[in-house]
Short mmCIF file of C-alpha atoms in Angstrom, two decimals:
data_model
loop_
_atom_site.label_atom_id
_atom_site.label_comp_id
_atom_site.label_asym_id
_atom_site.label_seq_id
_atom_site.Cartn_x
_atom_site.Cartn_y
_atom_site.Cartn_z
CA MET A 1 3.59 117.80 -59.32
CA SER A 2 -0.21 117.16 -58.34
CA SER A 3 -1.41 116.31 -54.98
CA LEU A 4 -1.46 112.50 -55.89
CA HIS A 5 2.52 112.54 -56.64
CA ASP A 6 3.02 114.69 -53.66
CA LEU A 7 1.40 111.97 -51.61
CA ALA A 8 3.08 109.29 -53.30
CA ASP A 9 6.57 110.95 -52.79
CA ALA A 10 5.64 111.71 -49.04
CA VAL A 11 4.98 107.92 -48.57
CA GLY A 12 8.32 106.92 -50.51
CA LEU A 13 6.72 105.59 -53.63
CA GLN A 14 8.85 106.71 -57.18
CA PRO A 15 6.36 107.25 -59.81
CA ILE A 16 9.39 107.41 -62.10
CA TRP A 17 11.97 104.48 -62.31
CA ARG A 18 14.36 102.94 -64.86
CA ASP A 19 13.85 99.64 -66.26
CA ALA A 20 16.86 97.13 -67.34
CA ASP A 21 17.87 98.91 -70.28
CA GLY A 22 17.88 102.38 -68.55
CA ALA A 23 14.76 103.81 -70.14
CA ALA A 24 12.74 105.80 -67.64
CA GLN A 25 9.16 104.56 -67.14
CA ARG A 26 6.26 106.34 -65.28
CA VAL A 27 3.86 104.69 -62.81
CA SER A 28 0.27 105.41 -63.97
CA ASP A 29 -1.99 107.50 -61.87
CA ASP A 30 -4.13 104.77 -61.48
CA ALA A 31 -1.49 102.22 -60.42
CA LEU A 32 -0.56 104.69 -57.78
CA VAL A 33 -3.89 105.19 -56.29
CA ALA A 34 -4.09 101.39 -55.99
CA ILE A 35 -0.79 101.20 -54.28
CA LEU A 36 -1.23 103.87 -51.77
CA GLY A 37 -4.92 102.45 -51.03
CA ALA A 38 -2.96 99.14 -50.35
CA LEU A 39 -0.44 100.91 -48.00
CA GLY A 40 -3.38 102.55 -45.83
CA HIS A 41 -3.37 105.89 -47.74
CA PRO A 42 -6.76 106.21 -49.57
CA SER A 43 -6.17 108.65 -52.83
CA GLU A 44 -9.28 108.60 -54.94
CA SER A 45 -10.25 111.92 -54.28
CA GLU A 46 -8.44 115.45 -53.73
CA GLN A 47 -9.85 115.33 -50.26
CA ASP A 48 -8.44 111.92 -49.55
CA ARG A 49 -4.87 113.07 -50.74
CA ARG A 50 -4.76 116.02 -48.59
CA ARG A 51 -6.04 114.27 -45.43
CA GLY A 52 -3.16 111.81 -46.26
CA LEU A 53 -0.51 114.55 -46.46
CA ASP A 54 -1.65 116.08 -43.16
CA ARG A 55 -1.50 112.81 -41.43
CA ILE A 56 2.06 112.22 -42.80
CA ASP A 57 2.86 115.64 -41.51
CA ALA A 58 1.47 114.90 -38.14
CA ASP A 59 3.09 111.35 -38.08
CA ARG A 60 6.59 113.17 -38.19
CA ASP A 61 5.99 114.55 -34.93
CA VAL A 62 5.75 110.96 -33.29
CA ALA A 63 8.95 109.12 -32.43
CA PRO A 64 9.47 105.80 -34.47
CA GLY A 65 9.97 102.75 -33.17
CA PHE A 66 12.88 101.96 -35.51
CA LEU A 67 15.79 103.73 -36.96
CA SER A 68 18.52 102.84 -39.47
CA GLY A 69 21.98 104.24 -40.16
CA ASP A 70 25.28 103.40 -41.70
CA VAL A 71 28.50 102.40 -39.60
CA GLY A 72 30.86 105.13 -38.86
CA ARG A 73 28.72 107.81 -40.27
CA PRO A 74 26.36 110.43 -38.52
CA ILE A 75 22.56 109.37 -38.34
CA ALA A 76 19.93 111.80 -39.20
CA LEU A 77 17.01 111.92 -36.46
CA PRO A 78 13.33 112.46 -37.18
CA THR A 79 11.83 115.43 -36.07
CA ALA A 80 10.34 113.99 -33.07
CA LEU A 81 13.84 113.06 -31.65
CA ILE A 82 15.37 116.52 -32.33
CA GLY A 83 15.92 118.89 -29.39
CA THR A 84 18.33 117.02 -27.09
CA THR A 85 22.03 116.62 -26.97
CA GLN A 86 22.61 113.53 -25.62
CA ALA A 87 21.52 109.78 -26.15
CA GLU A 88 22.17 106.39 -24.85
CA LEU A 89 23.22 103.36 -26.81
CA VAL A 90 22.50 99.74 -25.74
CA PRO A 91 24.07 97.00 -27.67
CA GLU A 92 23.22 93.57 -28.01
CA HIS A 93 26.23 92.35 -26.19
CA GLY A 94 28.33 94.86 -24.03
CA ALA A 95 28.15 97.99 -21.93
CA ARG A 96 26.00 100.91 -22.74
CA MET A 97 27.37 103.97 -23.95
CA ALA A 98 26.62 107.60 -24.42
CA LEU A 99 26.30 109.43 -27.69
CA ALA A 100 26.44 113.04 -28.50
CA VAL A 101 23.86 114.66 -30.69
CA ALA A 102 24.17 117.77 -32.66
CA GLU A 103 22.33 119.71 -35.34
CA GLY A 104 19.64 116.87 -35.62
CA MET A 105 22.44 114.19 -36.21
CA LEU A 106 23.33 111.18 -34.12
CA ALA A 107 27.19 110.77 -33.63
CA PRO A 108 28.64 107.95 -35.71
CA VAL A 109 28.39 104.40 -34.40
CA ALA A 110 31.65 102.58 -34.73
CA GLU A 111 30.19 98.80 -34.97
CA PRO A 112 27.27 97.48 -37.06
CA GLY A 113 24.65 95.68 -35.43
CA TYR A 114 21.39 96.10 -33.46
CA TYR A 115 21.03 98.58 -30.77
CA ARG A 116 18.37 100.02 -28.14
CA LEU A 117 18.55 103.64 -28.59
CA ARG A 118 17.22 105.85 -25.53
CA ILE A 119 16.83 109.51 -26.62
CA ALA A 120 14.67 112.37 -25.77
CA GLY A 121 12.52 110.19 -23.35
CA HIS A 122 11.82 107.56 -26.11
CA GLU A 123 13.26 104.00 -26.53
CA LEU A 124 13.71 102.39 -30.03
CA THR A 125 15.68 99.72 -32.01
CA LEU A 126 18.61 101.16 -33.83
CA ALA A 127 20.06 99.14 -36.96
CA VAL A 128 23.51 100.04 -37.98
CA ALA A 129 24.44 98.55 -41.28
CA PRO A 130 27.87 98.01 -42.53
CA HIS A 131 29.30 99.64 -45.68
CA GLY A 132 29.22 96.25 -47.51
CA CYS A 133 29.17 92.57 -47.29
CA VAL A 134 32.57 90.92 -46.55
CA PRO A 135 34.04 89.52 -49.67
CA ILE A 136 35.36 85.71 -49.19
CA ALA A 137 38.64 86.66 -50.73
CA SER A 138 39.40 88.88 -47.71
CA ILE A 139 38.92 86.27 -45.09
CA ALA A 140 40.19 83.04 -46.94
CA ASP A 141 43.12 82.05 -49.44
CA ARG A 142 41.32 79.10 -50.82
CA ARG A 143 38.03 77.92 -51.90
CA LEU A 144 35.71 77.31 -49.01
CA TRP A 145 32.42 75.06 -49.24
CA GLY A 146 29.51 74.40 -47.04
CA PRO A 147 26.09 72.52 -47.47
CA SER A 148 22.66 74.21 -47.49
CA VAL A 149 20.25 72.85 -45.07
CA GLN A 150 16.53 73.08 -44.61
CA ILE A 151 16.08 72.72 -40.93
CA PRO A 152 12.68 71.16 -40.78
CA ALA A 153 13.98 68.47 -43.12
CA LEU A 154 16.61 67.31 -40.60
CA ARG A 155 15.93 64.13 -38.89
CA ASP A 156 17.91 61.77 -36.17
CA GLU A 157 17.57 58.31 -34.71
CA GLN A 158 15.00 59.78 -32.06
CA GLY A 159 12.43 60.84 -34.61
CA GLN A 160 10.60 63.98 -34.94
CA PRO A 161 8.02 65.46 -37.07
CA PHE A 162 10.28 68.06 -38.13
CA GLY A 163 13.84 69.30 -37.52
CA HIS A 164 15.01 71.66 -34.81
CA PHE A 165 17.99 73.64 -33.80
CA GLY A 166 19.37 70.54 -31.99
CA HIS A 167 19.23 68.72 -35.04
CA LEU A 168 20.86 71.48 -36.70
CA ARG A 169 23.76 71.52 -34.32
CA ASN A 170 24.41 67.98 -34.59
CA ALA A 171 24.37 68.51 -38.57
CA ALA A 172 26.93 71.27 -38.32
CA ALA A 173 29.33 69.16 -36.10
CA LEU A 174 29.10 66.48 -38.77
CA PHE A 175 29.69 68.90 -41.51
CA ALA A 176 32.52 70.39 -39.61
CA GLU A 177 34.27 67.01 -39.11
CA ARG A 178 34.17 66.37 -42.95
CA GLY A 179 35.94 69.92 -43.45
CA ALA A 180 32.95 72.24 -44.12
CA ASP A 181 33.41 75.96 -43.57
CA ALA A 182 29.89 76.92 -43.24
CA VAL A 183 26.10 75.89 -43.28
CA ALA A 184 23.54 77.68 -45.22
CA ILE A 185 20.20 77.42 -43.20
CA SER A 186 16.44 78.26 -44.08
CA PRO A 187 15.16 81.28 -42.27
CA VAL A 188 14.58 81.12 -38.34
CA HIS A 189 12.52 84.10 -37.76
CA ALA A 190 9.72 84.03 -35.42
CA LEU A 191 6.37 82.89 -36.94
CA TYR A 192 3.03 82.57 -35.22
CA PRO A 193 3.02 80.13 -32.46
CA GLY A 194 -0.79 80.42 -31.96
CA ASP A 195 -1.35 79.26 -35.63
CA GLY A 196 0.33 76.03 -36.90
CA ALA A 197 -0.95 76.83 -40.45
CA ARG A 198 1.42 79.94 -40.81
CA PHE A 199 4.33 78.06 -41.09
CA SER A 200 6.29 79.88 -44.04
CA PRO A 201 9.66 80.96 -42.52
CA TYR A 202 9.25 83.43 -45.39
CA ALA A 203 6.21 85.24 -43.79
CA PRO A 204 7.57 85.79 -40.26
CA SER A 205 5.63 87.70 -37.60
CA SER A 206 8.98 89.48 -36.50
CA ARG A 207 12.44 89.28 -37.68
CA LEU A 208 14.06 90.34 -34.40
CA PHE A 209 13.40 87.06 -32.45
CA LEU A 210 13.64 83.44 -33.40
CA ASN A 211 11.19 80.73 -34.21
CA ILE A 212 10.38 78.92 -30.93
CA ALA A 213 8.73 75.95 -32.79
CA LEU A 214 12.34 75.30 -33.47
CA ALA A 215 13.78 75.30 -29.92
CA ASP A 216 15.09 72.07 -28.51
CA PRO A 217 14.91 71.97 -24.55
CA ALA A 218 17.39 69.02 -24.73
CA MET A 219 20.08 71.62 -25.74
CA GLU A 220 19.63 73.41 -22.19
CA ALA A 221 19.80 69.88 -20.41
CA LEU A 222 16.09 69.94 -20.02
CA PRO A 223 13.84 66.78 -21.08
CA GLY A 224 13.59 66.65 -24.80
CA PHE A 225 10.74 65.99 -27.25
CA PRO A 226 9.24 62.62 -27.11
CA ARG A 227 9.78 60.05 -30.13
CA ASP A 228 7.31 60.90 -32.86
CA VAL A 229 8.59 59.82 -36.57
CA GLY A 230 5.46 61.75 -38.13
CA GLY A 231 4.51 61.02 -41.69
CA ALA A 232 6.22 61.48 -44.95
CA LEU A 233 4.87 65.14 -44.95
CA ILE A 234 5.03 67.69 -42.06
CA ASP A 235 1.74 68.12 -40.36
CA TRP A 236 2.32 71.71 -39.07
CA GLU A 237 -1.19 72.34 -37.68
CA ALA A 238 -0.71 69.32 -35.38
CA ALA A 239 3.04 69.23 -34.94
CA VAL A 240 3.43 72.87 -33.74
CA PRO A 241 0.91 72.78 -30.81
CA GLN A 242 2.56 69.63 -29.73
CA HIS A 243 5.97 71.14 -29.68
CA LEU A 244 4.82 74.10 -27.84
CA ALA A 245 3.04 71.76 -25.15
CA VAL A 246 6.74 70.11 -24.68
CA LEU A 247 8.19 73.54 -24.26
CA ARG A 248 5.68 74.88 -21.74
CA THR A 249 6.17 71.84 -19.59
CA ALA A 250 9.99 72.30 -19.71
CA PHE A 251 9.35 76.06 -18.87
CA ALA A 252 7.28 74.80 -16.00
CA ALA A 253 10.08 73.06 -14.65
CA LEU A 254 12.96 75.68 -14.88
CA GLY A 255 14.82 76.37 -11.52
CA ALA A 256 15.12 79.69 -9.74
CA GLU A 257 18.36 80.82 -11.28
CA THR A 258 17.32 80.08 -14.97
CA ARG A 259 14.08 81.82 -14.41
CA MET A 260 15.94 84.77 -13.03
CA GLN A 261 18.19 84.93 -16.42
CA LEU A 262 15.31 84.76 -18.37
CA SER A 263 13.52 87.63 -16.89
CA GLN A 264 16.72 89.52 -17.05
CA TRP A 265 16.72 88.88 -20.84
CA THR A 266 13.12 89.75 -21.05
CA GLU A 267 13.66 93.13 -19.44
CA GLU A 268 16.79 93.67 -21.80
CA GLN A 269 14.38 93.36 -24.82
CA GLY A 270 11.92 96.05 -23.71
CA ASP A 271 8.70 96.89 -25.41
CA THR A 272 9.93 95.15 -28.54
CA LEU A 273 9.49 91.76 -27.09
CA ARG A 274 6.31 93.02 -25.20
CA ARG A 275 4.69 93.99 -28.22
CA HIS A 276 5.61 90.94 -30.22
CA ALA A 277 4.33 88.40 -27.39
CA THR A 278 1.17 90.45 -26.90
CA PHE A 279 0.45 90.37 -30.60
CA ASP A 280 0.93 86.67 -31.04
CA ALA A 281 -1.35 86.23 -28.01
CA LEU A 282 -3.99 88.10 -29.32
CA HIS A 283 -3.60 86.43 -32.73
CA HIS A 284 -3.99 82.96 -30.90
CA HIS A 285 -7.01 84.10 -29.00
CA PHE A 286 -8.91 85.14 -32.10
#
């Protein structure tokens, strides 16, 4: 195997793959060089490739910010996290728990979901995946139905430039009254609040947090958005800053108890939320 293929393998690329007919296909060296370069690993020369391999080896000694595993199975730990016999798991909801570590493996986690994992002096996000999706037949003995809703397209008699979570709540209630079993919605991941032009829900800034532009202060008994019908199309670059201004006003009026609850939630999110908020603030500044 060449040093180029060594680097591709270390990065996680597959130079050989099988097409729809099951025939083996090989990625050309030129394509591998282009892909590695796009991923931040220059590989035009032998020196570049050796330097890239050395950097990857060094990165193995750095604790990651994210780790994943399967529910009910031991989870292999990266090199940087090996050397301890105990870890602490903090679920999204519920009490924290201790987990044993043996021979570089974290003890199995019984429930799928996202967790904060504290181990060897580090804190990171742990995603525990279920064995598979839940089949409809296992939870119902009849045909189920539900609509697909694009949240920004929702409207009510108050009029808004685009739909938000309050509209979604009302729409879900109306569909439920008519017997719907589910509502499929457009992605709601966090975007870039400092840049209204980057409004695509399929290009989020984080998949761990929600898009604050879709928030509705009225859902928390706070003053809602002023009436603004808007045009036939959504003017995102103007509408998003307007929404954020209303949310900032609502935040400024929060009482002491609500601020305490919010502060506690912020602390529970740890560095992940701080990094995300700092990134968005810097993006907005520049």
